[in-house]
XYZ file of C-alpha atoms in Angstrom:
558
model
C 0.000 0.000 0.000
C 0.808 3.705 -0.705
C 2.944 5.347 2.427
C 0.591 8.704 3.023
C 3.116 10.629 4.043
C 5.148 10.372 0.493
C 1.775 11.177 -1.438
C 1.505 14.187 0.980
C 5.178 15.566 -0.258
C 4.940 14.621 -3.548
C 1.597 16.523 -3.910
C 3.063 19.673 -2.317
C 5.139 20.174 -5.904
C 8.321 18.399 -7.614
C 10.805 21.123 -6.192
C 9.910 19.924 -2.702
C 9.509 16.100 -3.613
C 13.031 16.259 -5.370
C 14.544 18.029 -1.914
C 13.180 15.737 0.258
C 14.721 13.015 -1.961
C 18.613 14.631 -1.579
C 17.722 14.441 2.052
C 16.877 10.946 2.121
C 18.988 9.420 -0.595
C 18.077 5.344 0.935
C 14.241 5.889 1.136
C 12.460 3.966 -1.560
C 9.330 5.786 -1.840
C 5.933 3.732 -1.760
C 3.027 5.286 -4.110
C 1.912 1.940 -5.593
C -1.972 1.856 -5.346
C -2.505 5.597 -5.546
C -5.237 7.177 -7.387
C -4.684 10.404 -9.600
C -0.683 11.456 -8.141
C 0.493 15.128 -8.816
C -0.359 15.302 -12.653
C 2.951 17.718 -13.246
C 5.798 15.526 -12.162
C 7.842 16.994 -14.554
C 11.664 16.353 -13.664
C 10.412 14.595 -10.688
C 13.125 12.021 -9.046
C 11.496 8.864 -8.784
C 14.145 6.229 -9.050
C 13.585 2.958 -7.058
C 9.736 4.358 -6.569
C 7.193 1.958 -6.282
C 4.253 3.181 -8.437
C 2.460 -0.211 -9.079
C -1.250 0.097 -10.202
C -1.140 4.045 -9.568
C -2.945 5.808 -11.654
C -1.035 8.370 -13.672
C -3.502 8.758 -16.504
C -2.376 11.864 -18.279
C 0.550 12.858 -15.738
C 3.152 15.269 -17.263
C 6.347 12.845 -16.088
C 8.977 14.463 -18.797
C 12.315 14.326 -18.278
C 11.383 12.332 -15.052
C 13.953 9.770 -13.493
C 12.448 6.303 -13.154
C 15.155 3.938 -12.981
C 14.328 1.043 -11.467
C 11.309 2.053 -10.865
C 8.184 -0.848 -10.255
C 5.713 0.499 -12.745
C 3.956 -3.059 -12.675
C 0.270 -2.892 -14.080
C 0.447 1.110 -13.558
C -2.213 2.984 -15.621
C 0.167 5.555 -17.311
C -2.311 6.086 -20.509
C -2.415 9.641 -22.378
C 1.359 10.125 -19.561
C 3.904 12.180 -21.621
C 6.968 10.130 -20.843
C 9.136 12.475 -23.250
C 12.714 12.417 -22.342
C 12.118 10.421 -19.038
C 14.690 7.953 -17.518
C 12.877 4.345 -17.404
C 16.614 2.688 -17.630
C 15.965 -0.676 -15.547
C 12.451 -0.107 -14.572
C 9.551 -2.683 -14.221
C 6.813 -2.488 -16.496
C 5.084 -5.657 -16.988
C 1.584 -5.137 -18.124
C 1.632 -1.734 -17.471
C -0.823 0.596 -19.574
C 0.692 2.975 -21.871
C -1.328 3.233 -24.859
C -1.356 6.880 -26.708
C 1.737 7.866 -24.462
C 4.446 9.938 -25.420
C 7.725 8.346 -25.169
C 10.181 10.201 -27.440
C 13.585 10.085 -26.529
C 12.667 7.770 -23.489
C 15.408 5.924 -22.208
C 13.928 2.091 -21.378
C 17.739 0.343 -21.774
C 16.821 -2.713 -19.962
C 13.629 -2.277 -18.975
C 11.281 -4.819 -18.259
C 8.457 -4.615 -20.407
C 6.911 -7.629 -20.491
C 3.059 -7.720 -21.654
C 3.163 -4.149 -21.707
C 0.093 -2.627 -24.073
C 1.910 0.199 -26.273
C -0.756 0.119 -28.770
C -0.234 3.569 -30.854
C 2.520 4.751 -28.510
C 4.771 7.556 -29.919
C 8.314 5.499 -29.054
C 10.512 7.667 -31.921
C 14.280 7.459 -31.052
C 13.619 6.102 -27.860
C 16.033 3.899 -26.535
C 15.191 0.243 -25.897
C 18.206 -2.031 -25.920
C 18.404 -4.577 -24.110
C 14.607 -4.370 -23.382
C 12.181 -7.245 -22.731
C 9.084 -6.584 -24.810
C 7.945 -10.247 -25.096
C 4.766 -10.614 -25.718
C 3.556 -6.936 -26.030
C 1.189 -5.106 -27.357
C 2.374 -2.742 -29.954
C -0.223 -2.224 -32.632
C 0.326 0.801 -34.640
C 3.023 1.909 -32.359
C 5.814 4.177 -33.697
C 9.422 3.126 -33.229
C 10.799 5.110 -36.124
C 14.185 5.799 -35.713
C 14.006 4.194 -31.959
C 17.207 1.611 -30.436
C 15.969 -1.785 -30.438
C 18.964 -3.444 -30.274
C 19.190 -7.095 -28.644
C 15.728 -5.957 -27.681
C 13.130 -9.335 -26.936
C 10.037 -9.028 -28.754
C 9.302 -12.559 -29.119
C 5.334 -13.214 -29.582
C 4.742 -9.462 -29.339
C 1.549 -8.112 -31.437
C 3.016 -5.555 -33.881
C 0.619 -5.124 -36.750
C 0.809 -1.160 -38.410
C 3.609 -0.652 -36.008
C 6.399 2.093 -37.602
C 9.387 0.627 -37.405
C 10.851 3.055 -39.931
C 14.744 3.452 -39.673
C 14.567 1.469 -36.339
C 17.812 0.040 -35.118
C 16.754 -4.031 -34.363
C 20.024 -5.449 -34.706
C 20.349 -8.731 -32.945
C 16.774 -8.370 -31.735
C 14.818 -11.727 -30.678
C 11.391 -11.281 -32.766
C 10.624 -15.274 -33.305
C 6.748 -15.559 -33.709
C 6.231 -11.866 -33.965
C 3.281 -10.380 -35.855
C 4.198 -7.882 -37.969
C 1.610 -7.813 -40.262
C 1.579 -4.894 -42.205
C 4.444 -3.134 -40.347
C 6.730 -0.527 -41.887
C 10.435 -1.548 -41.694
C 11.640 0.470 -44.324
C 15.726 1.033 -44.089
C 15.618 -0.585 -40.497
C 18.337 -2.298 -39.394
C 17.902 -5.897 -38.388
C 21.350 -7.342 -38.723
C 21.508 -11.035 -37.480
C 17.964 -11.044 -35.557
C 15.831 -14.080 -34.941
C 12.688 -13.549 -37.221
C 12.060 -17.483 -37.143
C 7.936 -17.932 -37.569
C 7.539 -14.371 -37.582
C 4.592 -13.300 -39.750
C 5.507 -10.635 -41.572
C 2.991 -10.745 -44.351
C 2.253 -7.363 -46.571
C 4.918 -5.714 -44.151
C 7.169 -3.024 -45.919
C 10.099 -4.327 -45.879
C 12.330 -1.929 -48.529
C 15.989 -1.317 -48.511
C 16.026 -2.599 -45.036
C 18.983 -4.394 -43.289
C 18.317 -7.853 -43.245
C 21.668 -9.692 -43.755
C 22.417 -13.021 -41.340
C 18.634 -12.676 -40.316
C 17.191 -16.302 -39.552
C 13.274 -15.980 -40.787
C 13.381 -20.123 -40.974
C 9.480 -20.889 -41.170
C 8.564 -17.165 -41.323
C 5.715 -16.076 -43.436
C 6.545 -13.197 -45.675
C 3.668 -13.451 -47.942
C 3.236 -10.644 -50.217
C 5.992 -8.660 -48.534
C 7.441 -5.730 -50.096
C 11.169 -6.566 -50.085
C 12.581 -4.295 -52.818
C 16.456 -3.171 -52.341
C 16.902 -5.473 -49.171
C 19.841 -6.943 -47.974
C 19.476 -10.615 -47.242
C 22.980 -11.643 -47.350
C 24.097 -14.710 -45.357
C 19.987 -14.717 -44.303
C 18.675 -18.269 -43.113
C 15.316 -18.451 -45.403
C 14.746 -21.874 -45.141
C 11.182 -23.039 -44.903
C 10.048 -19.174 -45.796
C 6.885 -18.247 -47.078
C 7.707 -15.691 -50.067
C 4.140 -16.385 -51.992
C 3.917 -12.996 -54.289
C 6.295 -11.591 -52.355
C 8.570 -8.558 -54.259
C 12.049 -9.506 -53.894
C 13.397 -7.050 -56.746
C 16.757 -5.753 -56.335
C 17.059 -7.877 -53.304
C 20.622 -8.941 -52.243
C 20.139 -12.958 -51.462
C 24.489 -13.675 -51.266
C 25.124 -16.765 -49.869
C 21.366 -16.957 -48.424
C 20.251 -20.922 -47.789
C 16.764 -21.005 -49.383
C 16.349 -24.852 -48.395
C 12.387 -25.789 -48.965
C 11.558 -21.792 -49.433
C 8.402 -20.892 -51.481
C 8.928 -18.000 -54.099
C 6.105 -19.020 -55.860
C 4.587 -15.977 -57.671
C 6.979 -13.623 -56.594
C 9.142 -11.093 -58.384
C 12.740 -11.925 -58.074
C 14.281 -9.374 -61.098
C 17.148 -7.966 -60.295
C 17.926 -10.451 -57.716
C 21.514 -10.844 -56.938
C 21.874 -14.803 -55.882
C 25.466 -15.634 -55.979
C 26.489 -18.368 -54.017
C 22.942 -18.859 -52.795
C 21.456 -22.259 -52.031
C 18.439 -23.795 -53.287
C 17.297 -27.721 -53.777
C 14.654 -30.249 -55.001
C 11.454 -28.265 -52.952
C 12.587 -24.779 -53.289
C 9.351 -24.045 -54.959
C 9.861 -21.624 -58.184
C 6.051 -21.823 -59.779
C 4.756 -18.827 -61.182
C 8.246 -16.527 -60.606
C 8.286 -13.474 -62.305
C 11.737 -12.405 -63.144
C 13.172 -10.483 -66.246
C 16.951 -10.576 -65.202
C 19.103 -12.032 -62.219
C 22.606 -11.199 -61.201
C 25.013 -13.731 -60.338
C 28.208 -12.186 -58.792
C 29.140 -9.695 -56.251
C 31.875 -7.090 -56.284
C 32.593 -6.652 -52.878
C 34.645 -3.259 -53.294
C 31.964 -1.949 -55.136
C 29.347 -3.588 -53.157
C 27.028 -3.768 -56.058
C 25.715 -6.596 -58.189
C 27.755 -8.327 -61.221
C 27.566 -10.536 -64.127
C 23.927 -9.579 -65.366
C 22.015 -12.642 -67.319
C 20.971 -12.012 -70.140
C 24.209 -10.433 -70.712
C 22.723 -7.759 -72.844
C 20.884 -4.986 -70.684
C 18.553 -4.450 -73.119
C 17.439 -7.702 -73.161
C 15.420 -10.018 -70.302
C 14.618 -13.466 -69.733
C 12.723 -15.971 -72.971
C 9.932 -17.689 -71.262
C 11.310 -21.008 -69.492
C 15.169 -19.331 -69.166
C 14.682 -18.814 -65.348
C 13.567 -22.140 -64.711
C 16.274 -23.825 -66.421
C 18.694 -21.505 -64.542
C 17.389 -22.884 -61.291
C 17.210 -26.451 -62.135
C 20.843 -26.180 -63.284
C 21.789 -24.681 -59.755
C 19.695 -26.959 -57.481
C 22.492 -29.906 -57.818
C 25.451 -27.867 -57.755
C 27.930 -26.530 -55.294
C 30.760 -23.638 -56.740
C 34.035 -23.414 -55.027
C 35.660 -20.181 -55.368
C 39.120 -19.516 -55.269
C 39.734 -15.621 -55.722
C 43.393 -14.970 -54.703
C 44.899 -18.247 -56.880
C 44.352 -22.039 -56.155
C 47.195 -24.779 -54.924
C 46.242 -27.921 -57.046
C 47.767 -30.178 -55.030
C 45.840 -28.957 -51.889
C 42.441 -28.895 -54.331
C 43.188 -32.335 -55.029
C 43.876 -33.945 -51.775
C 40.879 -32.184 -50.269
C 38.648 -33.044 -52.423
C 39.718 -36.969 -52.661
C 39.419 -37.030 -49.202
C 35.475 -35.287 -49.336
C 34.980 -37.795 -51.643
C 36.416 -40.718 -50.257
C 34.034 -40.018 -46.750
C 31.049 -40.264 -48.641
C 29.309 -37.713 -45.876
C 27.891 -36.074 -48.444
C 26.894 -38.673 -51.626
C 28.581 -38.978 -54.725
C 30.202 -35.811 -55.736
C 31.903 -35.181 -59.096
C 33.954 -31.842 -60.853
C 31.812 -30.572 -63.468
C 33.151 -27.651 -64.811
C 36.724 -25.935 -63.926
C 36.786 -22.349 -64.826
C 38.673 -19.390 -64.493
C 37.680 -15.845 -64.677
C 38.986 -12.617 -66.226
C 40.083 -11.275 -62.829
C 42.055 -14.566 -62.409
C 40.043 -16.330 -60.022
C 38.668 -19.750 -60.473
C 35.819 -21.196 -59.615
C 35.573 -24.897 -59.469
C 31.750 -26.502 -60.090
C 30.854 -29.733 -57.801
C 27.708 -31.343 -58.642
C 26.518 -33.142 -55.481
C 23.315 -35.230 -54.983
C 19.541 -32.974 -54.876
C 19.329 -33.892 -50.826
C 22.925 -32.828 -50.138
C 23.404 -29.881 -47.297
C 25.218 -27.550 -50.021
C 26.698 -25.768 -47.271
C 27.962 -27.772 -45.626
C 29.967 -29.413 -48.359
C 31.246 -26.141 -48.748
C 32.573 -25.752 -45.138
C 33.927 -29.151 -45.240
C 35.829 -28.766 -48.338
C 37.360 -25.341 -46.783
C 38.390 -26.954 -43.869
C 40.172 -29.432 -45.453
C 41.824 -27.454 -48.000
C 42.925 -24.415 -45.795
C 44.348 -27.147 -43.326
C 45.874 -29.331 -46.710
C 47.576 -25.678 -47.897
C 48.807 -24.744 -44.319
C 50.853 -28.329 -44.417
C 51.970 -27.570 -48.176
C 53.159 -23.766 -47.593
C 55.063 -25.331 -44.479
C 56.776 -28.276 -46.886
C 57.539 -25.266 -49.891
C 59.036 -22.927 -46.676
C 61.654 -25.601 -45.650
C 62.174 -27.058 -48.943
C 62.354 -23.465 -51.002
C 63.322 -21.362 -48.046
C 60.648 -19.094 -49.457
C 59.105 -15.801 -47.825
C 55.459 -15.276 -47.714
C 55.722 -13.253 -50.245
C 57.460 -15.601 -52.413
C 54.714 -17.981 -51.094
C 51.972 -15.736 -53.326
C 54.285 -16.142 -56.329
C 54.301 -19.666 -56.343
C 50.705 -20.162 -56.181
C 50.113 -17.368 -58.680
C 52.883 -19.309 -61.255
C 51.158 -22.673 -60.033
C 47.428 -21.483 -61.870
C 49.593 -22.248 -65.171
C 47.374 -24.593 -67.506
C 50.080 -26.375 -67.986
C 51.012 -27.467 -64.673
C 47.631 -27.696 -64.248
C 46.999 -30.672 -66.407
C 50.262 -32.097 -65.921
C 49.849 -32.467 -62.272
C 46.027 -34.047 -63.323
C 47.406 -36.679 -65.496
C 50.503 -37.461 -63.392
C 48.671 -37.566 -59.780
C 46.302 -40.976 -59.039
C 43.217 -40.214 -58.291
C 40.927 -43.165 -57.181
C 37.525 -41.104 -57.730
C 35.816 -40.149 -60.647
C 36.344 -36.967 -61.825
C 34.746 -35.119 -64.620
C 36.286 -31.672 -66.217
C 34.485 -30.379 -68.509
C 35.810 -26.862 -70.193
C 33.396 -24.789 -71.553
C 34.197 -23.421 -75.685
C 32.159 -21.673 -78.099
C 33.206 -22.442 -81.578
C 32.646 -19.198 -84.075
C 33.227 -19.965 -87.712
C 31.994 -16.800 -89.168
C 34.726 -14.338 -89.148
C 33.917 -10.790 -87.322
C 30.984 -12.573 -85.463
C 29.781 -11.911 -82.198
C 27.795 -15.625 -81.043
C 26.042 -15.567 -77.848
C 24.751 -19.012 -76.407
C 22.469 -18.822 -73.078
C 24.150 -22.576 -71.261
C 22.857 -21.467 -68.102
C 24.975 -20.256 -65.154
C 25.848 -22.620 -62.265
C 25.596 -21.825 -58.972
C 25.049 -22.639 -55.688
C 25.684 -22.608 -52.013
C 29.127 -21.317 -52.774
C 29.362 -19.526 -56.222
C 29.033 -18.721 -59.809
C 29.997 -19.739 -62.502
C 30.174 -18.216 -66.412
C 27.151 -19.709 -68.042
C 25.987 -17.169 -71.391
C 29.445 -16.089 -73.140
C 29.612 -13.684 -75.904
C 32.909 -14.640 -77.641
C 34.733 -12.045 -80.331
C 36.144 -14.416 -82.761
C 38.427 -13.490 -85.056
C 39.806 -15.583 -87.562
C 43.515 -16.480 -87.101
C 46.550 -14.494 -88.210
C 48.759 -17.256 -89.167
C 46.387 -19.717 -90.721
C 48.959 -22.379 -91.704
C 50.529 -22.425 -88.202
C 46.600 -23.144 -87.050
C 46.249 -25.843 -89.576
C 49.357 -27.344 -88.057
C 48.445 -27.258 -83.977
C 44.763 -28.753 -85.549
C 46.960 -31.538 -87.542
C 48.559 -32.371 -84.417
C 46.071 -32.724 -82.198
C 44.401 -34.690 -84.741
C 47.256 -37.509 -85.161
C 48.161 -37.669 -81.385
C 43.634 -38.371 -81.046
C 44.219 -41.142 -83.469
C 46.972 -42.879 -82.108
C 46.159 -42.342 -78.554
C 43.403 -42.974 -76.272
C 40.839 -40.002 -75.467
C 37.962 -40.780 -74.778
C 37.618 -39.877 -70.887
C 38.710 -36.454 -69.610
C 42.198 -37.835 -67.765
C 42.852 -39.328 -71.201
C 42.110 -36.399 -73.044
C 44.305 -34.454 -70.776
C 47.350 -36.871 -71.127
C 47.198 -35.971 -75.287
C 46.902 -32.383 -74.430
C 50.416 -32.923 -72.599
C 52.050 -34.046 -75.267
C 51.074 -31.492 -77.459
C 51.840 -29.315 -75.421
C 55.406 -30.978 -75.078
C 55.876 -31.111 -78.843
C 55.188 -27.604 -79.540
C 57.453 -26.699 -76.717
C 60.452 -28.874 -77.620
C 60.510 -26.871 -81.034
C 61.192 -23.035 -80.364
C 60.186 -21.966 -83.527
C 57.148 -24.016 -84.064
C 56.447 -22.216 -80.522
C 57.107 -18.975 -81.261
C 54.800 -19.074 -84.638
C 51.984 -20.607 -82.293
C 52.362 -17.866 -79.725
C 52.614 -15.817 -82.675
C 48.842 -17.589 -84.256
C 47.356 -17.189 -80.595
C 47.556 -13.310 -81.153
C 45.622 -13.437 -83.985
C 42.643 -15.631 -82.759
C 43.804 -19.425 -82.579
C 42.727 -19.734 -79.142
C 39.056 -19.566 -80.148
C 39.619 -22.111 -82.479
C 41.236 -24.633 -80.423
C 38.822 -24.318 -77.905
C 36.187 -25.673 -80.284
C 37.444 -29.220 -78.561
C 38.055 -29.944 -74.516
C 41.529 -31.319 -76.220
C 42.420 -28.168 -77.774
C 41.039 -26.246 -74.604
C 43.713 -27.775 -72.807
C 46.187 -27.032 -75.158
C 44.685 -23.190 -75.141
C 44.915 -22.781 -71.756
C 49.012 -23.623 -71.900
C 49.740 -21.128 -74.979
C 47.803 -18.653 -73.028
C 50.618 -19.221 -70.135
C 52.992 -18.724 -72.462
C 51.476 -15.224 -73.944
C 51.792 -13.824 -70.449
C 55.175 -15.005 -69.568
């Protein structure tokens, strides 16, 4: 019960309550149970007070200090809370609709069941804050701290959550039906079975969220950044997901059925069997990242001014469903490659995997296509395979330190020389390799001289790249036609009297072409000489003479 003699001081003005306060620094003051307090408590030092189940229906408590205070089931609807201290304070099913809490502090605060329906919360600061289970209907948090904040279960339907700060904020089971969350930050919260259908969404932070099982129905998610998000299980049924950034995002079992996905980025995404494409609308998709830029790359269709035929998407995504990509931007060690990925194999953790296409990129990366079973965890296959590779090229960089006496520095070098085509297949053919693997290198052949050819193979991608799919090739016929003829001549006799039908095969006749035209200087020097002028197309008409291709064009940079 309320101690009479507090009421009595406090009602005699805040100048005199805050006095007698200074005077008494220990005394917890008891008000809990009072009817209609001092309306003006403006500045008024409460801290520690015990206010439960007062009634401070329209009170005037700006700029008031309530830390700690017990505000349990206290009727504080209509109070003008602007500025006031509430750091710590105990709220739990208090009554605060239509109050005005701008540039409240609540750090910590216990809110729990609190009803904030159409509160005015903007840049209020709530982190830390238990909200679970609150009532926050068409209550404005634009621009407010919500930061590690637990709304779990909470009711926030037409709540503004405009600019908001939610980062690492606990929001499973939310409703946030039709809530704005425009440009809000929500870095690495838990949205899991959140329903967030017809919220808005746009431009807003959303990158390592986990909405597993969350229902985003007909969400406006234009310009967001899902990067790294966990939307496994999600519900994006005529959702708009244009622009969105969806980098390395699992979408295991997601439905995008009906929604709008153009200008998606999705590079080194992951999809499989029951992510649920029907219906998708979507003219173009990126499928690369440049992170110094941070903006999208590698637009398909290549040409701007064109968009996706009918069917192209979906063939697109069936390609990418069974495949992982394995990036290697700062050069690759073979050997380590190799050894890693015998020994993925050789576990069979993760089904039969295979190599389906090795390619390297204009910046000098490569990226290194695994096709892996439908029900395979895509990302984990690519965590494994790191794991073993970084701890494969720790013990080789060791071995080339003591036998090279090389500086890390030197250490870069190597690798960089090591990306050579033509150590490349030599250390292919010469290494045993009890596993299956298929290499396929991808060639457009152009006949028609001063053609441009563009072929749409589909990209391949997955839960850990891109790689080239559509190509638009300049060929140009060759300089030095008769040296041509003569590299074509030879590939031909070696095919005849060798073995080459499977790709290690193939690979072995590619060596000793490559040997031949090497042991003779100037047979070399006219080829390096024909490359110049466009035999390089030509031999990559054949995965042979792609081989072969990829040595000369070693040789042109040495």
């Amino acid at each position: 019960m309320a101690n009479r003699k507090h009421i009595r001081i406090l009602e005699q003005g805040v100048e005199v309550w805050n006095q007698w306060r200074k005077n008494n620094p220990n005394t917890e003051p008891k008000l809990q149970d009072a009817d209609r307090l001092n309306s003006n408590l403006q500045d008024a030092d409460l801290k520690y007070a015990h206010l439960g189940r007062a009634n401070l229906q329209d009170a005037n408590l700006r700029y008031a200090d309530l830390q700690s205070a017990d505000l349990q089931d206290t009727n504080l609807k209509f109070a003008n809370l602007q500025g006031a201290d509430l750091r710590g304070a105990y709220l739990q099913y208090a009554e605060l609709q239509f109050s005005k809490l701008q540039d409240a502090d609540l750090q910590g605060a216990n809110l729990q069941g609190i009803n904030f329906n159409e509160a005015n919360l903007q840049s209020a600061n709530l982190q830390n804050a238990n909200l679970q289970s609150s009532y926050l209907q068409n209550t404005d948090f634009q621009n407010a701290n919500l930061q590690s904040v637990n709304i779990q279960d909470a009711r926030l339907q037409n709540a503004d959550l405009h600019c908001a700060n939610l980062q690492n904020a606990d929001l499973q089971s939310a409703r946030l039906q039709n809530a704005h969350i425009q440009y809000a930050n929500l870095k690495y919260a838990k949205l899991q079975d959140a329903n967030l259908q017809y919220a808005g969404l746009q431009s807003a932070d959303l990158q390592g969220v986990d909405f597993q099982g969350a229902n985003l129905q007909k969400t406006n998610l234009q310009g967001a950044n899902l990067q790294g998000a966990n939307l496994q299980g999600v519900d994006f049924q005529n959702a708009d997901l244009q622009g969105v950034v969806l980098i390395k995002s699992q979408a295991l079992f997601t439905d995008f059925s009906n929604a709008n996905l153009t200008g998606a980025c999705i590079a080194q995404w992951g999809i499989n069997e029951q992510t649920n494409f029907t219906g998708v609308q979507c003219d173009f998709i990126y499928l690369g990242w440049d992170e110094k830029k941070q903006c999208p790359t590698d637009r398909r269709p290549h040409n701007p001014d064109e968009i996706f035929a009918p069917g192209d998407f979906a063939r697109l995504m069936e390609q990418a469903r069974d495949t992982v990509d394995l990036i290697f931007g700062n050069g690759i060690d073979w050997q380590a490659f190799l050894s890693s990925f015998q020994d993925l194999q050789i576990s069979g953790e993760h089904g039969e995997l295979s190599i389906q296409n090795i390619g390297r990129k204009s910046d000098g990366s490569f990226v290194i296509s695994v096709e892996a079973p439908p029900t395979a965890n895509k990302a984990a296959i690519e965590r494994n395979f790191q794991s073993k590779y970084d701890a494969e090229l720790k013990r080789l960089e060791a071995s080339y330190q003591t036998q090279l006496q090389l500086k890390d520095e030197q250490i870069a070098i190597y690798r960089s020389q090591n990306t050579n085509m033509t150590d490349i297949v030599k250390m292919l053919a010469s290494r045993p390799i009890n596993v299956p693997v298929n290499v396929e290198t991808t060639a457009v052949a152009e006949n028609q001289a001063n053609s441009v050819q563009q072929e749409f193979q589909g990209p391949v991608y997955g839960a850990a790249g891109t790689v080239q799919g559509a190509q638009i090739i300049n060929a140009q016929p060759p300089q030095n036609c008769s040296t041509a003829a003569e590299v074509q001549i030879l590939l031909q006799q070696l095919s005849a009297t060798h073995p080459s039908t499977t790709t290690l095969e193939q690979m072995q006749v590619a060596i000793q072409a490559i040997e031949q035209i090497e042991n003779d200087a100037t047979f070399k020097a006219n080829v390096i000489a024909a490359a110049r002028g466009g035999l390089l197309e030509g031999l990559r008409a054949s995965s042979i003479g792609a081989i072969v291709a990829g040595a000369i064009e070693g040789w042109l940079k040495a």
